[in-house]
XYZ file of C-alpha atoms in Angstrom:
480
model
C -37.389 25.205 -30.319
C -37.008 21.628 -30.028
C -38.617 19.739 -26.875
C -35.442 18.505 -24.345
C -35.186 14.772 -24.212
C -35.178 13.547 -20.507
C -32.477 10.400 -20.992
C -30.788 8.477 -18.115
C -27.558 9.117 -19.948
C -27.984 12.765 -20.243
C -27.394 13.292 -16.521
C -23.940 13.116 -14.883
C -22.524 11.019 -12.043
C -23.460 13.525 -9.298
C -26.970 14.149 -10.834
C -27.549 10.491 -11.170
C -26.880 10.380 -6.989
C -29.099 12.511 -6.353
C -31.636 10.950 -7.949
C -31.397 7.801 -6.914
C -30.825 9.143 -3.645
C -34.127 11.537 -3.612
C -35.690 7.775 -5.103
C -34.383 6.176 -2.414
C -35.371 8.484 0.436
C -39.210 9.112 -1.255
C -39.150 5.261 -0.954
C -38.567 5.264 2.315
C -40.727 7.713 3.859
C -43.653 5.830 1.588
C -43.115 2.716 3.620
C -41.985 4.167 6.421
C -45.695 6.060 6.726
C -47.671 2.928 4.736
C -46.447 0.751 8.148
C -47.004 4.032 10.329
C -50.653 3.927 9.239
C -51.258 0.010 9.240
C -49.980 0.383 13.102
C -52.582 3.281 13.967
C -55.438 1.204 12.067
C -54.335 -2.121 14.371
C -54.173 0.000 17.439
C -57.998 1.486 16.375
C -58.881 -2.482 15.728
C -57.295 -3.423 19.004
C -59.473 -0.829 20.944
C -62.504 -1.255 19.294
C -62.276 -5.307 19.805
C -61.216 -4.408 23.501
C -64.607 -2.586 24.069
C -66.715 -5.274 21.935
C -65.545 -7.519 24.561
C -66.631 -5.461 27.845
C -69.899 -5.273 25.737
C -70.217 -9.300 25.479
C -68.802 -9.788 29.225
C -71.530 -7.119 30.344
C -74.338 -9.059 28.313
C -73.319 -12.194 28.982
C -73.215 -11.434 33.079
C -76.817 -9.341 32.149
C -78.071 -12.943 30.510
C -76.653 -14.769 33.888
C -78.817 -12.330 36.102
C -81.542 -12.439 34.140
C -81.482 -16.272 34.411
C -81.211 -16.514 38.089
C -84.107 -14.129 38.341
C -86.990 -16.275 36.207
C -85.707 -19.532 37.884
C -84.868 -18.037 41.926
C -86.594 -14.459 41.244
C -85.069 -12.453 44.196
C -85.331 -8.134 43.697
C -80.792 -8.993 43.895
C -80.970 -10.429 40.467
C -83.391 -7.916 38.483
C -81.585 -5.096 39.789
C -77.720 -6.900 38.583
C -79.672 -7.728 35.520
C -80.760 -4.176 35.117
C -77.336 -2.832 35.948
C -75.709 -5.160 33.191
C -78.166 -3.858 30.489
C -77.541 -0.210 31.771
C -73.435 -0.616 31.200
C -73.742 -2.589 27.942
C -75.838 0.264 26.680
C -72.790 3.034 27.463
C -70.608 0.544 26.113
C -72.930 0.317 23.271
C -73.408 4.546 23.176
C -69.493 4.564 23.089
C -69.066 2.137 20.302
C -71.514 4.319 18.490
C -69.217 7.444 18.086
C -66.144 5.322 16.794
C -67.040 4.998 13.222
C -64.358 1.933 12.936
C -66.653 0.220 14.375
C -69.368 0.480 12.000
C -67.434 0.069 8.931
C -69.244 -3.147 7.240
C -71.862 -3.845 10.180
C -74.038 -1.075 10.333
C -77.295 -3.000 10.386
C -76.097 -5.180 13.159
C -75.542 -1.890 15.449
C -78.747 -0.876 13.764
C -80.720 -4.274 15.117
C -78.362 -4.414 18.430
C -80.294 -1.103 19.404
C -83.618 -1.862 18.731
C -83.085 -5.456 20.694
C -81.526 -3.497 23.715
C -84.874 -1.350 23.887
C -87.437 -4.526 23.927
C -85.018 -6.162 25.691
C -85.371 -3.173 28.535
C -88.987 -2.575 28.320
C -89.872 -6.357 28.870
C -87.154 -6.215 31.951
C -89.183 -2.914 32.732
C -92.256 -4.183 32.570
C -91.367 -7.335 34.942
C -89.674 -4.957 37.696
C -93.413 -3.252 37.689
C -94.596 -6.189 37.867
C -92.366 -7.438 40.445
C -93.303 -4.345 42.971
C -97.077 -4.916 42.493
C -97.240 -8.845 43.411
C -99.785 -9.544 41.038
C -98.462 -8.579 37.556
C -95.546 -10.685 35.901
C -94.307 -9.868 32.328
C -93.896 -12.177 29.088
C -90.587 -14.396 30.149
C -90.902 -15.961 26.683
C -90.220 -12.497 25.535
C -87.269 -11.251 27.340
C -85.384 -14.099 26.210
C -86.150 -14.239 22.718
C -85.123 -10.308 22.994
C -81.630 -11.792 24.960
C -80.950 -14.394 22.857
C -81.006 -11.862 20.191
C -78.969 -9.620 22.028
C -76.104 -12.451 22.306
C -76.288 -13.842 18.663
C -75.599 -10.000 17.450
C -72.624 -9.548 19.783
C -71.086 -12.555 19.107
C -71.497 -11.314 15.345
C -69.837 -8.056 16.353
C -66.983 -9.911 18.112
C -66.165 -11.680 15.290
C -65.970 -8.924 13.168
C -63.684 -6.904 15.081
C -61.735 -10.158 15.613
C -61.383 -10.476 11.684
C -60.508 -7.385 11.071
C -57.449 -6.713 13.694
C -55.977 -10.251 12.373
C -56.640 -8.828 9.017
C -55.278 -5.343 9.800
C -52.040 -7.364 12.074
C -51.308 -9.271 8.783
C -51.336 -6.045 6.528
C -49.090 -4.832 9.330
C -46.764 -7.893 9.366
C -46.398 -8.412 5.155
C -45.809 -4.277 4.306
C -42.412 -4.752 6.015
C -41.983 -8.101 4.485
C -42.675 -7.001 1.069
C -40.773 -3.534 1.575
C -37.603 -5.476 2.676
C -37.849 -8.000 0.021
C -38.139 -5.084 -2.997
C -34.906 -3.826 -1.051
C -33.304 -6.723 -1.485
C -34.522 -7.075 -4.944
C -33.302 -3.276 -6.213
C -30.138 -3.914 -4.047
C -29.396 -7.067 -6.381
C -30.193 -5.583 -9.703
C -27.774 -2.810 -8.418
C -25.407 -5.226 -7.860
C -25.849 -6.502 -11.339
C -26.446 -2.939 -12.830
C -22.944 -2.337 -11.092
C -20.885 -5.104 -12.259
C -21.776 -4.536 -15.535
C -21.915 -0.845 -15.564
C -18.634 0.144 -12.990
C -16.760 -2.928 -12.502
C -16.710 -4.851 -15.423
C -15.159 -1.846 -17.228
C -12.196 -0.967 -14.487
C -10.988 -4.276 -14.297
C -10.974 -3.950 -18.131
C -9.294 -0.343 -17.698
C -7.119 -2.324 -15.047
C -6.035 -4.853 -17.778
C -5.247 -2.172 -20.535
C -3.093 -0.585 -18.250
C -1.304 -3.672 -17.572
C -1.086 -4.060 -21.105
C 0.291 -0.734 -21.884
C 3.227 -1.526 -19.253
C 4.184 -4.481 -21.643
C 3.795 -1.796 -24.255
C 0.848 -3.222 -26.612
C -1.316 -0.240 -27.114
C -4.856 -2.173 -28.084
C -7.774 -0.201 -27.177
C -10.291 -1.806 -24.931
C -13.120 -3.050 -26.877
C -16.096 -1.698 -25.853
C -19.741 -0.529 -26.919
C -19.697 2.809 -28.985
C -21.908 5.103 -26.852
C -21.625 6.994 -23.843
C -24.735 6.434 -21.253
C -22.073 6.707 -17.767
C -18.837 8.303 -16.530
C -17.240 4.906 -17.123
C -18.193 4.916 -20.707
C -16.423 8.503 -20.764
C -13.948 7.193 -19.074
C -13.338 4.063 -21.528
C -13.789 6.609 -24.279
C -11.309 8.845 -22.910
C -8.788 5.856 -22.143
C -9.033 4.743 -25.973
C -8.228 8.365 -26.989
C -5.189 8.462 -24.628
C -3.949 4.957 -26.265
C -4.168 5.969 -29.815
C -2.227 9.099 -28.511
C 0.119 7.262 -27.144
C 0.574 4.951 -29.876
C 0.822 7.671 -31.759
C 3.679 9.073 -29.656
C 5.284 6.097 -29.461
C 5.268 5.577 -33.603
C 7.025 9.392 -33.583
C 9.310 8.343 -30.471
C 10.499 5.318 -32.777
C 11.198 7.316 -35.471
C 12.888 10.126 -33.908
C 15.320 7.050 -32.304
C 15.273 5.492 -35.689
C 16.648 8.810 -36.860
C 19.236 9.719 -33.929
C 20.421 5.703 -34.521
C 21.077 6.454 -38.174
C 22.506 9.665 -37.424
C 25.348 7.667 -34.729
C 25.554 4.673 -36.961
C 26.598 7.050 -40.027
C 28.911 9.149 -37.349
C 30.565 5.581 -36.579
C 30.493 4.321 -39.873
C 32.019 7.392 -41.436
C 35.234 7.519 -38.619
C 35.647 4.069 -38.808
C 36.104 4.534 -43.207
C 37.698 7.807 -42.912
C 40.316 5.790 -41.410
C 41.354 3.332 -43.837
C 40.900 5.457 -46.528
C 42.970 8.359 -45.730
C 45.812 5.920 -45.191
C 45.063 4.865 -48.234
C 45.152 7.869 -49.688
C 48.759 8.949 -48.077
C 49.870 5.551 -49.197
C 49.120 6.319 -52.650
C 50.347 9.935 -53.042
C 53.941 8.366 -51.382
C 53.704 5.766 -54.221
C 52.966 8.439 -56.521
C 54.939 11.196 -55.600
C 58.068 9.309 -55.260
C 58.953 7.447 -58.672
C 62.053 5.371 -57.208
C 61.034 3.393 -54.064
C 63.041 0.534 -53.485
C 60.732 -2.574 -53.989
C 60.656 -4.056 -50.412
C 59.234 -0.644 -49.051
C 57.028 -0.733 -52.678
C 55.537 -3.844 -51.309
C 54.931 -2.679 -47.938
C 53.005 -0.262 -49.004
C 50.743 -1.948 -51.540
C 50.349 -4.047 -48.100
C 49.086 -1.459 -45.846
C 46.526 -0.345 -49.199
C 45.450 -4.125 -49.129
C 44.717 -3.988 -45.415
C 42.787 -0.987 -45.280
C 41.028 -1.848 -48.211
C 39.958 -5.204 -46.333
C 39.715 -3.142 -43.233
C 36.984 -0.746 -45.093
C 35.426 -3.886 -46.497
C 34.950 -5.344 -42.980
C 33.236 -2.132 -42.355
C 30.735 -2.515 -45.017
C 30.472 -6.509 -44.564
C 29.090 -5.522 -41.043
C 26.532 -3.464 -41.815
C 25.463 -5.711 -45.271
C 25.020 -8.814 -42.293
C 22.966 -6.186 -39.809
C 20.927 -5.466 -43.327
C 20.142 -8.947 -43.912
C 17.742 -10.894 -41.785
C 18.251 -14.393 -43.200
C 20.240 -17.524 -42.179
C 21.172 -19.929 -45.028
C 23.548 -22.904 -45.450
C 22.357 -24.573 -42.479
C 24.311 -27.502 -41.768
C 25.803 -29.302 -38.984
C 28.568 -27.480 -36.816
C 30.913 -28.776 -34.408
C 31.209 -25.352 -31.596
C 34.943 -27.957 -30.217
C 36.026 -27.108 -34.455
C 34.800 -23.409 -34.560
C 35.986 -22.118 -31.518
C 39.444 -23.563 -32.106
C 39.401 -21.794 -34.882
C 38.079 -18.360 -33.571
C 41.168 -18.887 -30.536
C 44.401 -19.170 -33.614
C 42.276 -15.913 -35.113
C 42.752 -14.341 -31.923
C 45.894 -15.559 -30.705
C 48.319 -12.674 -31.251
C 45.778 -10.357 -29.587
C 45.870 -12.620 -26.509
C 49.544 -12.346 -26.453
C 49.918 -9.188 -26.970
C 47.640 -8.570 -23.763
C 48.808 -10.906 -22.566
C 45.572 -12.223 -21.542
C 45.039 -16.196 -20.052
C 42.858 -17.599 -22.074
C 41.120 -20.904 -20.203
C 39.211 -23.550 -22.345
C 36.726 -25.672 -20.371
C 34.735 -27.050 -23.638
C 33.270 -30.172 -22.681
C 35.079 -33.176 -25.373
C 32.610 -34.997 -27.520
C 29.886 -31.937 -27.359
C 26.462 -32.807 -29.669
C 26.657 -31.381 -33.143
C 24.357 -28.793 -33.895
C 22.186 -27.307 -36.677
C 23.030 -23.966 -37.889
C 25.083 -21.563 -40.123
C 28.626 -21.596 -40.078
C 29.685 -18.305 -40.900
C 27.114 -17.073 -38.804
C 28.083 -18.886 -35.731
C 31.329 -18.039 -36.347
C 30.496 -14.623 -36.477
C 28.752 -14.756 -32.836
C 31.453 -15.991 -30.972
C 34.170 -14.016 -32.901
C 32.130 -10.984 -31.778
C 31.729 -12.227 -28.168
C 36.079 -13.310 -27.839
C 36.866 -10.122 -29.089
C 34.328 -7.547 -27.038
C 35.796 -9.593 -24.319
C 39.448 -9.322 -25.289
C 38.701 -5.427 -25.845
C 37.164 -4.724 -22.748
C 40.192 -6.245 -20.597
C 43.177 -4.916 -19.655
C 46.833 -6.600 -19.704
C 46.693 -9.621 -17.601
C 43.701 -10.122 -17.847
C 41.209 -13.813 -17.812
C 39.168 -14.943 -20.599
C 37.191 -18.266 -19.820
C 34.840 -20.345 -22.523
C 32.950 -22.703 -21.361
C 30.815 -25.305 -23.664
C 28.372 -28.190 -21.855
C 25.126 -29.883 -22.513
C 22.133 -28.828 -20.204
C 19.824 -31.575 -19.965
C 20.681 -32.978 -23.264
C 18.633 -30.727 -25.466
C 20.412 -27.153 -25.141
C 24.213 -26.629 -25.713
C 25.584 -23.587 -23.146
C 28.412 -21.519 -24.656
C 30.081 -19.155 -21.906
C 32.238 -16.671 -22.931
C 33.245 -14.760 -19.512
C 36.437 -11.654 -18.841
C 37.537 -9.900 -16.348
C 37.276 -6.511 -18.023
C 35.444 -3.575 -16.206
C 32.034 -4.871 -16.425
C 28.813 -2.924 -17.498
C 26.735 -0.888 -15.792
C 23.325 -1.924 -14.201
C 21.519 0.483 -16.345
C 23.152 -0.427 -19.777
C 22.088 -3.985 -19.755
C 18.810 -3.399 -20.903
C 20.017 -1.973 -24.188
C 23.047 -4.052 -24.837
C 21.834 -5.835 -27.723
C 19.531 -2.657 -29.316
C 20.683 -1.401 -32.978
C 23.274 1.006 -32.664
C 24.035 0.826 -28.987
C 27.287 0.698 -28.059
C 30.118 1.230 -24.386
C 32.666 2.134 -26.659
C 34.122 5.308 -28.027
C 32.982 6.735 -31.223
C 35.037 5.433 -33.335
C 35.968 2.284 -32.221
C 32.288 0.586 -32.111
C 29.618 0.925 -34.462
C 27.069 -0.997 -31.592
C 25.591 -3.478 -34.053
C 28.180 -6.495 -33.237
C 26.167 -7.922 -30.496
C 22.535 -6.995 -32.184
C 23.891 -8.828 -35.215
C 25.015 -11.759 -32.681
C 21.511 -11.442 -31.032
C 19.425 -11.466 -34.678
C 21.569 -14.818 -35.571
C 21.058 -16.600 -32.389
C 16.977 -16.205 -32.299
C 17.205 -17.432 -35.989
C 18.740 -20.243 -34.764
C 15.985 -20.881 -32.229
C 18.651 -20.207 -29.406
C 19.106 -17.514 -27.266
C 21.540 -15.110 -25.535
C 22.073 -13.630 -22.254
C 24.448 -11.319 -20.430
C 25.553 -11.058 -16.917
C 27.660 -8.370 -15.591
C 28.487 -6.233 -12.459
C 31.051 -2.729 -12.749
C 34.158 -3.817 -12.114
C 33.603 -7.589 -11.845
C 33.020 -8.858 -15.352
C 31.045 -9.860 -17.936
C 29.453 -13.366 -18.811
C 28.059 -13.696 -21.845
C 26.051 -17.537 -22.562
C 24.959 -18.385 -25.758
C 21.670 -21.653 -25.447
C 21.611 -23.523 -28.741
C 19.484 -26.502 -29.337
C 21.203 -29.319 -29.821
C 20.867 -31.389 -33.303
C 18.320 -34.428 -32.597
C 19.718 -37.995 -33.473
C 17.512 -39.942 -35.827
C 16.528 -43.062 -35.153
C 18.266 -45.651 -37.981
């Protein structure tokens, strides 16, 4: 069996805490008991220098003693000086069981010793001496033994002073040091993080953003999974190729229910004409002697049919074709004149106001005739259609800061609902009965605009209207 590879990227989010956090503690207690035991070694340093210093006050007062004594004599200063020597030699005894003080100087507490005994002997000698009269010791002795006595203290007090200022600064830079790697590991995380965690949510953050405008793009990222967020990038691809997915079947299933109205509309609205057609025929046929006025009625009503059918077809060959040709230049004033004598019985018939408020001497501008035509024949008769008698249809025409030319066609009908607006100018979508609407009039309108580089936009509340402007750029003069 196969030795387990330990990886950083084999371990999960919750693992990965742990870790760091078990890292983090052991870290911790390290420096916490590094500092711990720098403190105890100053506080050892501290006492130890503390009782080399009784031991050079004690000599030094010995030395004083002993000075007064070979220049005044007096039995006062041998006995101080003896007393001095006896406490410097506790003091020394002491020192002797702390082995802190030892470390490194050995051979001075070895020397200091020996120099305390001739140093006593000779003091020894002289109090002897002193009691008998007659005898009196080497002097030159006892103070080559003294001096001796002070150079190897002062060499012990220096010591210990070395060592607690070097033990203080171990003390003083562990803490330093420890807070600095903190600071350092707590920056790398911040790094680590920003590359790792936040870098990829804002990136999630965008996608999702993205998706809400509906472009389904993946986030483009790194092809392996070392973190959660990785999984989590991973995972968020997978969802948008589902959902593009989706979305491709979601089209097509509306692609098909669309075909499935348009043919629904499309076959009422030619079922129509051609059953009258039909009965016109078999009455033509069936009855050999029709007088020849009502014999040219009826090849009438066949010829409007027909045309009515091939209106039918016409509509759906323009929806078909995505192209605008014969551009040329087109007076609206000309057009919708035009569009209002086309439309003038169905006005009266309505009777319906119809109020002009086109601007005289409006630009010229570049586009397709028939098209255009088609537009605003669309938008004058959805308006016409969606009022009842007495009603008010208003066009407008102006020139918005001499570049775009506004085309307003507003009625008083019932309005459209809040919620159809979005979808007024999809394929297929249509207010009207079946029958009577095949919803591709104002898509059509909408395709031909946008290939004139124009646009077109619809305002409407239930009940209170509907304003339809068409923006259409107006044709630039060239300079002769």
């Amino acid at each position: 069996m196969p030795a387990m590879k330990w990886k950083w990227s084999n371990f999960d989010l919750q693992m990965k805490a742990i870790v760091l956090a078990c890292t983090g503690l052991v870290f911790w207690l390290t420096v916490f008991f590094m500092v711990y035991s720098e403190i105890q070694h100053l506080n050892d340093a501290v006492f130890s220098l503390e009782g080399v210093e009784d031991l050079y006050d004690s000599i030094h007062e010995m030395r004083r003693y002993e000075k007064n004594f070979l220049l005044y004599q007096g039995r006062e200063n041998l006995d101080q000086t003896l007393s001095f020597l006896d406490k410097a030699r506790q003091i020394y005894s002491k020192m002797k069981e702390s082995p802190e003080i030892f470390s490194g100087i050995k051979d001075v507490m070895d020397k200091l010793e020996i120099s305390f005994d001739e140093y006593g002997h000779g003091v020894e000698y002289f109090k002897i001496g002193f009691s008998e009269k007659e005898s009196r010791p080497n002097e030159e002795k006892i103070r080559i033994a003294g001096n001796r006595i002070i150079e190897l203290a002062k060499t012990l007090l220096i010591h210990n002073r070395t060592k607690v200022a070097k033990t203080a600064n171990r003390a003083t830079r562990l803490p330093l040091a420890s807070t600095g790697a903190v600071i350092f590991l707590f920056f790398i995380g911040l790094v680590m993080i920003n590359r790792k965690v936040v870098k990829p949510l804002v990136m999630l953050e965008q996608a999702t953003q993205k998706i809400g405008r509906g472009d389904f793009g993946p986030i483009h990222h790194p092809n392996r999974i070392e973190s959660e967020v990785d999984r989590l990038v991973f995972a968020f691809n997978r969802m948008v190729e589902e959902l593009d997915a989706r979305q491709e079947q979601i089209i097509h299933a509306r692609k098909i229910a669309s075909l499935g109205t348009l043919v629904s509309g499309v076959a009422h609205e030619l079922n129509n004409p051609i059953n009258n057609i039909i009965l016109t025929v078999d009455t033509l046929v069936g009855k050999r002697t029709i007088p020849d006025e009502r014999r040219a009625r009826l090849l009438e009503d066949i010829l409007e049919q027909a045309i009515r059918a091939s209106g039918i077809v016409k509509n759906l060959l323009d929806f078909s074709r995505a192209e605008v040709s014969e551009m040329q230049d087109v007076d609206l004033n000309l057009l919708l004149n035009d569009i209002f004598k086309i439309v003038e019985n169905e006005l009266a018939l309505k009777k319906i106001r119809l109020v002009r408020k086109l601007d005289e001497g409006l630009p010229l501008v570049r586009g397709n005739r028939q098209g255009l035509q088609q537009v605003f024949f669309n938008l004058v008769i959805n308006a016409v259609q969606a009022m009842n008698d007495n009603g008010t249809l208003t066009v407008s025409g102006l020139v918005d800061s001499n570049r775009w030319l506004m085309v307003t066609v507003q009625d008083t009908g019932e309005g459209i609902l809040e919620e159809d607006l979005p979808h007024i100018f999809d394929p297929f979508f249509t207010t009207k009965e079946v029958g009577k609407g095949t919803g591709l009039g104002l898509s059509v309108s909408y395709g031909i605009i946008k290939k004139h580089g124009g646009r077109i936009t619809v305002e409407s509340k239930k009940d209170h209207g509907t304003i339809f402007t068409v923006a259409l750029p107006v044709k630039e003069k060239k300079d002769k």
